[in-house]
Coordinates of C-alpha atoms in Angstrom, one line a residue:
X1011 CA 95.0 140.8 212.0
X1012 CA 92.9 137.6 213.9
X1013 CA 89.9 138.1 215.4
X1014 CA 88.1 136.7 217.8
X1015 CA 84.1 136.2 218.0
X1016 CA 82.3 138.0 220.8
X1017 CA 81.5 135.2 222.9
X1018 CA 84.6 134.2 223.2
X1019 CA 86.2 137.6 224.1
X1020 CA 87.8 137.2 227.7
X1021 CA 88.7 141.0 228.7
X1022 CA 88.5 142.4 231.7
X1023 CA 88.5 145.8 233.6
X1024 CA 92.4 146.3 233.3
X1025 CA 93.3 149.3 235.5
X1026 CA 94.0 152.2 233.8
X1027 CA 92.7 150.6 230.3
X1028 CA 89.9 152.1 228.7
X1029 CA 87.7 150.4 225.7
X1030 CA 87.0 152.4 223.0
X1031 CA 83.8 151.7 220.4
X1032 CA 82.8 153.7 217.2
X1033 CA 81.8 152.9 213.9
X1034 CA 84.5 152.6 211.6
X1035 CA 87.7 153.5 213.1
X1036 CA 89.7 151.7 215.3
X1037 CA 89.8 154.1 218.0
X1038 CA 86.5 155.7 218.9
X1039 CA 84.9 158.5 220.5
X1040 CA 82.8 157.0 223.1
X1041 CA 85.0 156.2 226.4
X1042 CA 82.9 153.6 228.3
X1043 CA 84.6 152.0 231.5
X1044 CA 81.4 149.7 232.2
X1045 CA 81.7 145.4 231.2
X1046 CA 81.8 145.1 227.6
X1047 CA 79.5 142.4 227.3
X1048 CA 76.6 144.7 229.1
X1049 CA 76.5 146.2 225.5
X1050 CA 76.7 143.4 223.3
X1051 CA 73.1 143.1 223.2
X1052 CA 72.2 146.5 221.9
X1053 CA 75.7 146.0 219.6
X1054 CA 73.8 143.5 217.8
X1055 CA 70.7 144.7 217.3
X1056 CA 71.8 147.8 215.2
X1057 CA 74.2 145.5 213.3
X1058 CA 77.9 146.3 214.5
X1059 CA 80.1 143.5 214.1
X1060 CA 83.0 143.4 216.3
X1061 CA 86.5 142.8 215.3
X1062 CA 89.3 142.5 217.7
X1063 CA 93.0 143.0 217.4
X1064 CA 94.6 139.8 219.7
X1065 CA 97.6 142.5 220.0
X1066 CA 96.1 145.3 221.1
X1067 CA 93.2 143.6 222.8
X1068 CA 92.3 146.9 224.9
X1069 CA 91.5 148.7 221.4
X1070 CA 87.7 147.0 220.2
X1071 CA 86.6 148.3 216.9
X1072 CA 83.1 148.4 215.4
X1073 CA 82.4 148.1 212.2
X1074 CA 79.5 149.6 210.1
X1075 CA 78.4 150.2 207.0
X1076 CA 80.5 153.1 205.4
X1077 CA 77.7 155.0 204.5
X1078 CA 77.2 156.8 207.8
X1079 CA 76.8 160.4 209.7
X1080 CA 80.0 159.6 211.9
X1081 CA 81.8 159.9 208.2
X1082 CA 80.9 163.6 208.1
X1083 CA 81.3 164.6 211.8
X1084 CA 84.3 163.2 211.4
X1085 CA 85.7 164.6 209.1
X1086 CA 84.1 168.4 210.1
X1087 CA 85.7 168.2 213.6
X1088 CA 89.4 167.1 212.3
X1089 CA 89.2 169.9 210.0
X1090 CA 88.6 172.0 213.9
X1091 CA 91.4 170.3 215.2
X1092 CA 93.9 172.0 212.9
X1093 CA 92.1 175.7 214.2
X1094 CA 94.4 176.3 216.8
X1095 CA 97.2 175.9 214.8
X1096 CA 96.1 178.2 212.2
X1097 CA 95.1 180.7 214.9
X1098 CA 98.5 180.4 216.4
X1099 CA 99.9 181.3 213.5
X1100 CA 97.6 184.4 212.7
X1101 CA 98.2 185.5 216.9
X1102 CA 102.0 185.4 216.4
X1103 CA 102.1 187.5 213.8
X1104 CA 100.0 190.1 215.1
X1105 CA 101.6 190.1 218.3
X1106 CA 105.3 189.5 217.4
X1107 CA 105.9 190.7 214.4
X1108 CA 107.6 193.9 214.9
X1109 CA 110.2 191.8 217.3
X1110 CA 113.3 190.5 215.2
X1111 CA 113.0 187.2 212.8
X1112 CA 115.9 186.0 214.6
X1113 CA 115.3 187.2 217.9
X1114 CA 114.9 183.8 221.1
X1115 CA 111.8 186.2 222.7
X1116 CA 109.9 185.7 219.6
X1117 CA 110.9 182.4 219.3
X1118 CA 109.2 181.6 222.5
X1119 CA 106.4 183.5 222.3
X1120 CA 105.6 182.0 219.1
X1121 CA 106.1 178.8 220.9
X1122 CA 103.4 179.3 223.5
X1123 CA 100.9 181.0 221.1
X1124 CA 101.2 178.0 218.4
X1125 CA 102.1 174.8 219.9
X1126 CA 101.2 174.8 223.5
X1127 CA 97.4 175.1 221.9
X1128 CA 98.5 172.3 219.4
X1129 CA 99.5 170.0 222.0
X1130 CA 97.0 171.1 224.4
X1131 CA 94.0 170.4 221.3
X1132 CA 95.1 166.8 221.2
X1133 CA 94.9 165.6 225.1
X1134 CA 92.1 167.6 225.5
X1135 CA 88.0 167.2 224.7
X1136 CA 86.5 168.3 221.6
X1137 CA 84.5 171.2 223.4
X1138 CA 87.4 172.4 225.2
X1139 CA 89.4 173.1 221.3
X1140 CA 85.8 174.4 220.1
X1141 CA 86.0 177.0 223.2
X1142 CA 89.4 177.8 222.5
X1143 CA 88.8 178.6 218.8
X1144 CA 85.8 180.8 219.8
X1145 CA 87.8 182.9 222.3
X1146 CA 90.9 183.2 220.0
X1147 CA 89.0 183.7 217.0
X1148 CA 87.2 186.6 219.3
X1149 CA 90.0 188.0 220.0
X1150 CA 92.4 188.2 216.5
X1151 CA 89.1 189.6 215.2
X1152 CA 89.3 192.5 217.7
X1153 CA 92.8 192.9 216.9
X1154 CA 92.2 193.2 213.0
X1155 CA 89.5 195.6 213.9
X1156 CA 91.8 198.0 216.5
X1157 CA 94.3 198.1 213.8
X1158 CA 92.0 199.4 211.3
X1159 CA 90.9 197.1 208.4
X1160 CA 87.7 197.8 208.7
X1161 CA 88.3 201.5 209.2
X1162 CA 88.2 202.3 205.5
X1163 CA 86.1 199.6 204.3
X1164 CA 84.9 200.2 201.5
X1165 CA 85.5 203.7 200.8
X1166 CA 88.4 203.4 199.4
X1167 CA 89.6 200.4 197.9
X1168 CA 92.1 202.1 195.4
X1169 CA 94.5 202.5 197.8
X1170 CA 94.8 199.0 198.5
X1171 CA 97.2 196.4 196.4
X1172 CA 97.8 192.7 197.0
X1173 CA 100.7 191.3 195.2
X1174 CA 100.7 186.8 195.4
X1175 CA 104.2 186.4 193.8
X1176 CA 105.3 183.2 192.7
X1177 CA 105.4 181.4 195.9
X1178 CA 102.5 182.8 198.0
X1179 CA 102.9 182.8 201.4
X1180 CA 99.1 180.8 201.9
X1181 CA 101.7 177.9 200.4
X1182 CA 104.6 178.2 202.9
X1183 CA 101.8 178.6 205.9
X1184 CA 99.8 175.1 204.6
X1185 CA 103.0 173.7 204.4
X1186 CA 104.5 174.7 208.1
X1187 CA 100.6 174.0 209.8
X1188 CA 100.9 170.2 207.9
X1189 CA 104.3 169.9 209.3
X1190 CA 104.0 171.3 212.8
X1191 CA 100.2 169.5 213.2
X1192 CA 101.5 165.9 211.8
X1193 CA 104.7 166.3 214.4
X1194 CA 102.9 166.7 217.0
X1195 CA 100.3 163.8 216.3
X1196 CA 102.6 161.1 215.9
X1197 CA 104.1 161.1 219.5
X1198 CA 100.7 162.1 220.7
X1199 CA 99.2 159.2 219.5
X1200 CA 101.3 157.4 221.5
X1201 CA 99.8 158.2 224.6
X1202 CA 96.6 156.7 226.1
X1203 CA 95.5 159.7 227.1
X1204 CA 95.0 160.6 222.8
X1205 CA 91.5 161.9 222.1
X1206 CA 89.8 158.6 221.1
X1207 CA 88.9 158.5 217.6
X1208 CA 91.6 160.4 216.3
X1209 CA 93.8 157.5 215.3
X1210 CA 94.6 156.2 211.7
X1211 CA 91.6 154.2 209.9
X1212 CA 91.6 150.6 208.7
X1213 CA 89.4 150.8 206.2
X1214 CA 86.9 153.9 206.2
X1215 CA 87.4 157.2 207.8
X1216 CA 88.2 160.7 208.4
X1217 CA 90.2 161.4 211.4
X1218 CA 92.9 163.9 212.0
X1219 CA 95.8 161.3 211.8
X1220 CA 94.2 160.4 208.7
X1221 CA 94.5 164.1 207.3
X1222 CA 98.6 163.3 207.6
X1223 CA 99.8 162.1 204.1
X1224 CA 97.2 163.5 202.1
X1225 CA 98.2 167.3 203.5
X1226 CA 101.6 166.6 202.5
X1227 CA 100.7 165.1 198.6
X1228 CA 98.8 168.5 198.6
X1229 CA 101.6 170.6 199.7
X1230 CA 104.1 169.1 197.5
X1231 CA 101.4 169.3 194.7
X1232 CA 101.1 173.3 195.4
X1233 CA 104.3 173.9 194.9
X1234 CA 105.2 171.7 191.9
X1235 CA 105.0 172.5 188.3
X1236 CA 103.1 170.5 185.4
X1237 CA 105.5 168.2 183.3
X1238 CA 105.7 170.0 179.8
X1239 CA 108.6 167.8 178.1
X1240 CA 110.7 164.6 178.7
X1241 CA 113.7 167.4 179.9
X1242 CA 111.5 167.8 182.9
X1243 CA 111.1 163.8 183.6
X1244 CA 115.1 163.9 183.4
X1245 CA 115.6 166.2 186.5
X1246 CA 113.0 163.6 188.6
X1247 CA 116.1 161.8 190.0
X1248 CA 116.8 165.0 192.4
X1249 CA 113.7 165.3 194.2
X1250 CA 112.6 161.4 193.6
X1251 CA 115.8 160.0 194.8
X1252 CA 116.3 161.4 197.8
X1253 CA 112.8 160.1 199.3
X1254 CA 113.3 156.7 198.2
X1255 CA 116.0 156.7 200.0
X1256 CA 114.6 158.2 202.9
X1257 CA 111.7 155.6 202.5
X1258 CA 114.1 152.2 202.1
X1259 CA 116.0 153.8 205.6
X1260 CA 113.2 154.0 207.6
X1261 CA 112.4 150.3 206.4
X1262 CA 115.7 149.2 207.1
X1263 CA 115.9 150.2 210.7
X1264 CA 112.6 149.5 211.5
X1265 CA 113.3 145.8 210.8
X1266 CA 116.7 145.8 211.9
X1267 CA 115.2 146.9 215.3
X1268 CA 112.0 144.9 215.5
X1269 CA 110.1 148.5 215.8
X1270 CA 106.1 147.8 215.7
X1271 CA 104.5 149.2 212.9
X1272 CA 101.2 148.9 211.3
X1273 CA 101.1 146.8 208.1
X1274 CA 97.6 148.6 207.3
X1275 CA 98.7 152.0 206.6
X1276 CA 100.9 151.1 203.7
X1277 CA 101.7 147.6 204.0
X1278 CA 104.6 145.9 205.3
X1279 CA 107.8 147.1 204.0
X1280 CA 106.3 150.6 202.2
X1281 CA 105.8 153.7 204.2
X1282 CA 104.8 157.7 203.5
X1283 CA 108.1 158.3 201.9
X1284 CA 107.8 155.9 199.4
X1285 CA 104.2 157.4 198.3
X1286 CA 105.4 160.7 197.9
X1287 CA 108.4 159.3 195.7
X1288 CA 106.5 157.3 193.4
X1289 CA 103.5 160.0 193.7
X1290 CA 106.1 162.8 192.3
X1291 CA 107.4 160.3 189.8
X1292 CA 104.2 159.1 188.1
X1293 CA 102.5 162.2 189.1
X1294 CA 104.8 164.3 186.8
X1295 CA 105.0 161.4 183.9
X1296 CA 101.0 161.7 183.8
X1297 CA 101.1 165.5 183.4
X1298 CA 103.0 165.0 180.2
X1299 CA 99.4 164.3 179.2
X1300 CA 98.0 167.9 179.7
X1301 CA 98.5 170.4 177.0
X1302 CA 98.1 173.7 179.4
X1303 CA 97.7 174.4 183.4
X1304 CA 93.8 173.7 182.8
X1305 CA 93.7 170.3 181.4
X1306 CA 95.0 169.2 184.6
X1307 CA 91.3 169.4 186.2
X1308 CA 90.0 167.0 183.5
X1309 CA 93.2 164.7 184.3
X1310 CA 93.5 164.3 187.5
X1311 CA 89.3 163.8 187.5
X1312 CA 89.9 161.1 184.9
X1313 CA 92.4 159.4 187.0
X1314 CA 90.1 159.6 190.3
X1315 CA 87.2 158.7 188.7
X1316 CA 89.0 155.2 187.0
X1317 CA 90.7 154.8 190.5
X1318 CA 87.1 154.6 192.2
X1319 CA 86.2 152.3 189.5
X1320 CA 88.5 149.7 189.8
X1321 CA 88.4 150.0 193.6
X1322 CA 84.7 149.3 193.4
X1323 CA 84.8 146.3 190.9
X1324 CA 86.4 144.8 194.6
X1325 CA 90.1 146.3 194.7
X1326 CA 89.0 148.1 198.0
X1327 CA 87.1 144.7 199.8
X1328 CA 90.9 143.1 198.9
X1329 CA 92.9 145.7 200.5
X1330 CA 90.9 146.4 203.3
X1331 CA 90.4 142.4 204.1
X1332 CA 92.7 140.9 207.0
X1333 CA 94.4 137.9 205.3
X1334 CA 97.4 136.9 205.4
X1335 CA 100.4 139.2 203.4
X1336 CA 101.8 136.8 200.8
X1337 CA 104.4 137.6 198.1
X1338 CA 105.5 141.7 197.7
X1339 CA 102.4 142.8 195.7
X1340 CA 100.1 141.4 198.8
X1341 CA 102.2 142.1 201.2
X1342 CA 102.1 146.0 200.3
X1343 CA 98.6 146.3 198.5
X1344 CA 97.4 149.5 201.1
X1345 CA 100.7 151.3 199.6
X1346 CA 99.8 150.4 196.0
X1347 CA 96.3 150.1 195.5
X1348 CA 96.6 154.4 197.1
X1349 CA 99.2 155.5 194.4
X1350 CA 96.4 156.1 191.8
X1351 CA 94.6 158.4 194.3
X1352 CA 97.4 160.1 195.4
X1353 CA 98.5 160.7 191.5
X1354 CA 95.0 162.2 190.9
X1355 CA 95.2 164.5 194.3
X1356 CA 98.7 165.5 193.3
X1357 CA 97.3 166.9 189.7
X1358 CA 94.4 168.3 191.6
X1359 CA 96.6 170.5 193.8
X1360 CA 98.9 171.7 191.3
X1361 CA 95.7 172.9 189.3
X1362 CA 94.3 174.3 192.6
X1363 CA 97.9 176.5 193.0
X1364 CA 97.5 177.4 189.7
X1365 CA 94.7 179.2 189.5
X1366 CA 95.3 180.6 192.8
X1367 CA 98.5 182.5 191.0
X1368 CA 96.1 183.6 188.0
X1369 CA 96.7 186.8 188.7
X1370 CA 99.8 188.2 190.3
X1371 CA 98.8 191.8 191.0
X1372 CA 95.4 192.4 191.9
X1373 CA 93.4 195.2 193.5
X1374 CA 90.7 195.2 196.3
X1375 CA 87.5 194.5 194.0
X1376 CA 90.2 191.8 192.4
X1377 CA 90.9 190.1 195.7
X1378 CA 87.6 190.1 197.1
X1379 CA 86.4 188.6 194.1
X1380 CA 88.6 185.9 194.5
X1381 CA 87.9 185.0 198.3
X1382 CA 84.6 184.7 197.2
X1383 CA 85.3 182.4 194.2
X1384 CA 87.0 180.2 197.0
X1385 CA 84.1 180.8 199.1
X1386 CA 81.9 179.4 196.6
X1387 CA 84.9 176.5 195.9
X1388 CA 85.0 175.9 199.4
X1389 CA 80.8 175.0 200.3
X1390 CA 80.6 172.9 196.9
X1391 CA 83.9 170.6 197.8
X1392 CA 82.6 169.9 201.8
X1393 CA 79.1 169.3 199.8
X1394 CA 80.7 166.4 197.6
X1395 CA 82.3 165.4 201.1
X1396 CA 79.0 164.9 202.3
X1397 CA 77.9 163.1 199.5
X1398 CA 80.9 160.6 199.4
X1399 CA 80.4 160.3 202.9
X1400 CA 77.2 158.3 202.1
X1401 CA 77.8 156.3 198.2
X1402 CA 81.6 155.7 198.2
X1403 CA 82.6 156.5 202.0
X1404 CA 86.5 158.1 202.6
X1405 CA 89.2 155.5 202.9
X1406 CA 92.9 156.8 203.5
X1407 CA 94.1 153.9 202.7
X1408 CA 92.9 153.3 199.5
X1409 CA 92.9 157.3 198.6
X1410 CA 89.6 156.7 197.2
X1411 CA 87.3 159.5 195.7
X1412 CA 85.7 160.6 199.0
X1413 CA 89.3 160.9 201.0
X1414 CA 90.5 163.4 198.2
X1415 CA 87.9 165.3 198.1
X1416 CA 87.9 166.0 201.6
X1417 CA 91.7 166.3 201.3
X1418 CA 90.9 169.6 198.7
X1419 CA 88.0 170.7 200.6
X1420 CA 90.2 170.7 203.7
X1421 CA 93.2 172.5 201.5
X1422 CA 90.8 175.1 199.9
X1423 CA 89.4 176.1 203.6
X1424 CA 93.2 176.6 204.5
X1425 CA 93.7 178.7 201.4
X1426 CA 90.6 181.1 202.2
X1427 CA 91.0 181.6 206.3
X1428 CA 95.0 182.2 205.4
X1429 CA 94.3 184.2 202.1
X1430 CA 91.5 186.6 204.0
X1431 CA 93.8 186.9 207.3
X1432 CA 97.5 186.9 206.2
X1433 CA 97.0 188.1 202.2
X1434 CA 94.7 190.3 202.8
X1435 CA 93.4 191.6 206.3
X1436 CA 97.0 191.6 207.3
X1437 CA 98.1 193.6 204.3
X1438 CA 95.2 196.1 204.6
X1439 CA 96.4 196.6 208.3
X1440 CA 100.0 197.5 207.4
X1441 CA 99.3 199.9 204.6
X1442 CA 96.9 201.4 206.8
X1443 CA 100.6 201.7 209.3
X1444 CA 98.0 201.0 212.6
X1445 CA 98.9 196.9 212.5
X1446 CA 99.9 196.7 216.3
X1447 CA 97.4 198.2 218.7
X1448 CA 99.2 200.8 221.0
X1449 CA 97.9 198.7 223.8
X1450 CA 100.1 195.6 222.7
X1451 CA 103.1 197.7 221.4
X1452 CA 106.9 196.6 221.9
X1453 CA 109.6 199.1 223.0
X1454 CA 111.3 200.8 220.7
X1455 CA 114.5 199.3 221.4
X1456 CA 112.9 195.8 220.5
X1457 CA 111.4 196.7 217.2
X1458 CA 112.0 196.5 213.7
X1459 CA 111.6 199.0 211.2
X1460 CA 109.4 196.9 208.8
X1461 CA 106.6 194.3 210.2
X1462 CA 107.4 190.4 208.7
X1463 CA 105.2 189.4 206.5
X1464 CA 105.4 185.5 208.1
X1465 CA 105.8 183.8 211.9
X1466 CA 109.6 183.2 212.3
X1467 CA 107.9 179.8 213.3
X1468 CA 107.0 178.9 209.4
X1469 CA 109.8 180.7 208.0
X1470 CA 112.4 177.9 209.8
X1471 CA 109.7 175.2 209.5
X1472 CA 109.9 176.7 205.5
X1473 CA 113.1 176.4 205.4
X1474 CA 113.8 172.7 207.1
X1475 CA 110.5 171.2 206.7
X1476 CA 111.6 168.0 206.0
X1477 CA 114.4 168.1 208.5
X1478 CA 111.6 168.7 211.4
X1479 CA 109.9 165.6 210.2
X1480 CA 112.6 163.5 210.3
X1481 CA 114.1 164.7 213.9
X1482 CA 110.4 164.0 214.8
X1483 CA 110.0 160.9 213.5
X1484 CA 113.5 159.7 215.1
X1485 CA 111.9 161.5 218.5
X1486 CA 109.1 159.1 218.6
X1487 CA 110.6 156.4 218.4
X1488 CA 112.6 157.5 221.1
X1489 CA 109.8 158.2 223.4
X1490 CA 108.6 155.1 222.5
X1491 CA 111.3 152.8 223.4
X1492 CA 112.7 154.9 226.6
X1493 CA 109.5 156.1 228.3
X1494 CA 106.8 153.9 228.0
X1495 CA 104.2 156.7 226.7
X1496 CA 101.2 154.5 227.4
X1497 CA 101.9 153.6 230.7
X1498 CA 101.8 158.3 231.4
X1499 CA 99.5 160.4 233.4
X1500 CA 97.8 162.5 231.4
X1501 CA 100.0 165.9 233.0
X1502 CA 103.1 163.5 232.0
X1503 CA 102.0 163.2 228.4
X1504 CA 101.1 166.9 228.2
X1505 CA 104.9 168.0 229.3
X1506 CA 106.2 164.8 227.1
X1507 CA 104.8 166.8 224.0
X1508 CA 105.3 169.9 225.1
X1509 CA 109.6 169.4 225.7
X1510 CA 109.5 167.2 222.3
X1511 CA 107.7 170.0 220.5
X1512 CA 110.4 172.6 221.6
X1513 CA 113.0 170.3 221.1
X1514 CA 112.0 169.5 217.3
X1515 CA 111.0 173.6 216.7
X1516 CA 113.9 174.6 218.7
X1517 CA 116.7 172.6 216.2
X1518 CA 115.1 174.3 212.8
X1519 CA 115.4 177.7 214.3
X1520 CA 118.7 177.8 215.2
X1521 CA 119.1 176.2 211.7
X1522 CA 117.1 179.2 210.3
X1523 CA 118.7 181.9 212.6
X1524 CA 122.5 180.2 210.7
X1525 CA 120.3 180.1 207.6
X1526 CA 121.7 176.7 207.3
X1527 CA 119.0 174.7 205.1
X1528 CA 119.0 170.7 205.1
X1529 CA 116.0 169.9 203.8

């Protein structure tokens, strides 16, 4: 990236352009339509040095020191931004789960209680998502309370019995909120009328596009198993393969086609399928080294805590410098220099799913015991955040210790709000038989005997998880060479996502209602 010194900046007031300013990122949250030069003044003074993308000369970014508050509003109100997804979720199921798995009316009313909000949370302000996750939060807490969870609390706790299995569900509904959330925020990133700020970082930060890979190393970590013999490392191939593949395609086209892409996310010719194939390779070949389930805290701590090390003897000051990409090592050094972090976040979540499945059975005192554990998990993780915010800052790119901490912190949060509502208040509800309020009750003719346990919306985005991230990936790039999303009202983005988010749910549930599975 050049850059051009401030006196020398020539940019205007180009209609319909807005500048955007903040402290680390290269999208901010400050929309100012006055002269940039009335600021430079005050710019100075607190130390902000400007660096400018000759490209994308309406996009200014400010650069301070990394040890700053923005870091940890940051990285609190991308953790809000995933809120009405979650919510969605915990609505649908409350209000549609009596209706048929397979049934289009519960399709579509899943669709305008979970993504409709999604899409909605990313064009709108930061107060207007706050509002809606008061008033929806309100109201599922009304419904838990007419259906009568709290009508036997605590009297009788015997009655009650919570059984995890060996996939829990809190999995499969991380997994479909990382999938439906990141779909959404790559089109919508495409369109000026983005929430500023929300964008991926150069160097430090913690934004909600930011959130993107990490979620998914931590999903594919919660549902993978420790490496206990060479056997193990010989079945790699099946899951590796395939990704690599996936990751050398993109790569391919992308050139063939001259598509822009951002050399600072993972370097030039490396992208997020190739980390999560070489993080499932090495990941698995470094958990040879544990003996049991719990050495895997002490291992993937070890591995963070040399990662941060070697990126503080000046690893991160190389990767994060804009020079020019020389050779293959250079040219990819964001995708390489992350690997070690996204090895040590990898054995994190595994540990993290396995104590969650301790215990498969347990009763209430059991389970309440554990929400609190997680509780208590939960407060000392966004402490550290805070912390890191201010000594080693959180860098995506270079996964450092501060990005996956907030990564786990972010992933243990999920784990309680979905444990309490979906494992537990949920559960509570339907043995008490009172889960749907008569008020909101179906027609006979449209129910089912038994209540899901899951949205049909994450069972298809279960099923075809990866399929829905590829038809969206494809879709965006669509979008982006037919439509011109930058140059779109904000009412024309809105129904832009909107049609592409039905489009991209729409394919894996017919795929689920055929239970055809592609990936």
């Amino acid at each position: 990236m050049r850059t051009m010194s401030w006196p020398g900046l020539d940019i205007g007031s180009t209609p319909g352009k807005g500048y955007y300013y903040e402290a680390y990122n290269p999208a901010g949250s400050c929309l100012l339509s006055a002269p940039l030069h009335i600021f430079e003044g005050y710019l100075t003074k607190i130390g902000w040095t400007p660096v400018v993308d000759i490209d994308l000369v309406e996009v200014v970014e400010y650069r301070t020191d990394k040890k700053s508050w923005q870091s940890v509003r940051s990285s609190l109100s991308s953790f809000l931004m995933i809120m009405p997804t979650l919510l969605g979720f915990t609505l649908s199921q409350l209000l549609c789960q009596r209706l048929h798995l397979h049934s289009t009316r519960r399709f579509l009313m899943e669709f305008i209680v979970v993504s409709l909000p999604t899409v909605c949370n990313m064009m709108l302000s930061s107060e207007c998502n706050a509002l809606y996750v008061t008033l929806v939060g309100a109201y599922i807490a009304y419904l838990l309370w007419r259906s009568g969870v709290w009508s036997r609390f605590p009297a009788e706790t015997t009655d009650y019995s919570f059984k995890l299995g060996k996939r829990p569900i809190v999995f499969t509904l991380i997994r479909a909120t990382a999938y439906l959330g990141t779909g959404a925020a790559i089109l919508a990133i495409d369109f000026k009328h983005f929430l500023v700020g929300n964008g991926k970082s150069r160097d430090f930060g913690a934004t909600i596009m930011d959130m993107g890979i990490g979620l998914f190393v931590v999903i594919m970590g919660l549902v993978s198993q420790r490496s206990r013999h060479l056997g193990d490392i010989k079945r790699l191939p099946k899951v590796v393969l395939p990704l690599l593949v996936l990751g050398s395609a993109r790569t391919l086209v992308i050139t063939m086609i001259d598509y822009h892409q951002d050399e600072r996310e993972y370097g030039k010719h490396l992208n997020a399928f190739f980390t999560l194939g070489f993080t499932k390779l090495f990941g698995s070949i470094v958990s040879l080294l544990a003996p049991s389930d719990k050495q895997l805290l002490p291992l993937s701590l070890g591995v963070l805590g040399l990662h941060e090390l070697i990126l503080q003897l000046s690893l991160s000051e190389y990767v994060m410098q804009s020079v020019e990409r020389i050779g293959l090592l250079d040219s990819n050094r964001e995708g390489l220099s992350a690997l070690p972090g996204c090895i040590a976040l990898y054995l994190l979540s595994i540990y993290v799913a396995k104590w969650y499945m301790s215990q498969d059975h347990l009763n209430y005192v059991q389970f309440c015991s554990k929400l609190r554990h997680m509780f208590i998990f939960c407060i000392i993780g966004w402490l550290l955040v805070f912390v890191c915010a201010f000594t080693c800052g959180i860098a995506r790119v270079t996964f450092n210790t501060g990005y996956v901490i907030w990564l786990i912190s972010i992933c243990l949060s999920l784990m309680l709000l979905y444990a309490f509502l979906f494992e537990f208040a949920l559960v509570i509800a339907r043995q008490n038989t009172l889960l749907i309020p008569d008020t909101i009750k179906r027609p006979a003719q449209m129910a089912q005997s038994k209540p899901t346990d899951l949205p049909a919306f994450v069972e298809s985005l279960n099923m075809n998880g990866l399929t829905h991230f590829m038809i969206s990936n494809f879709l965006t790039g669509f979008v982006n060479m037919s439509l011109e999303p930058m140059q779109r009202s904000s009412l024309q983005g809105i129904f832009i996502l909107i049609s592409y988010m039905l489009v991209t749910g729409g394919v894996v549930y017919v795929l689920f209602r055929k239970q055809i599975r592609l990936a």
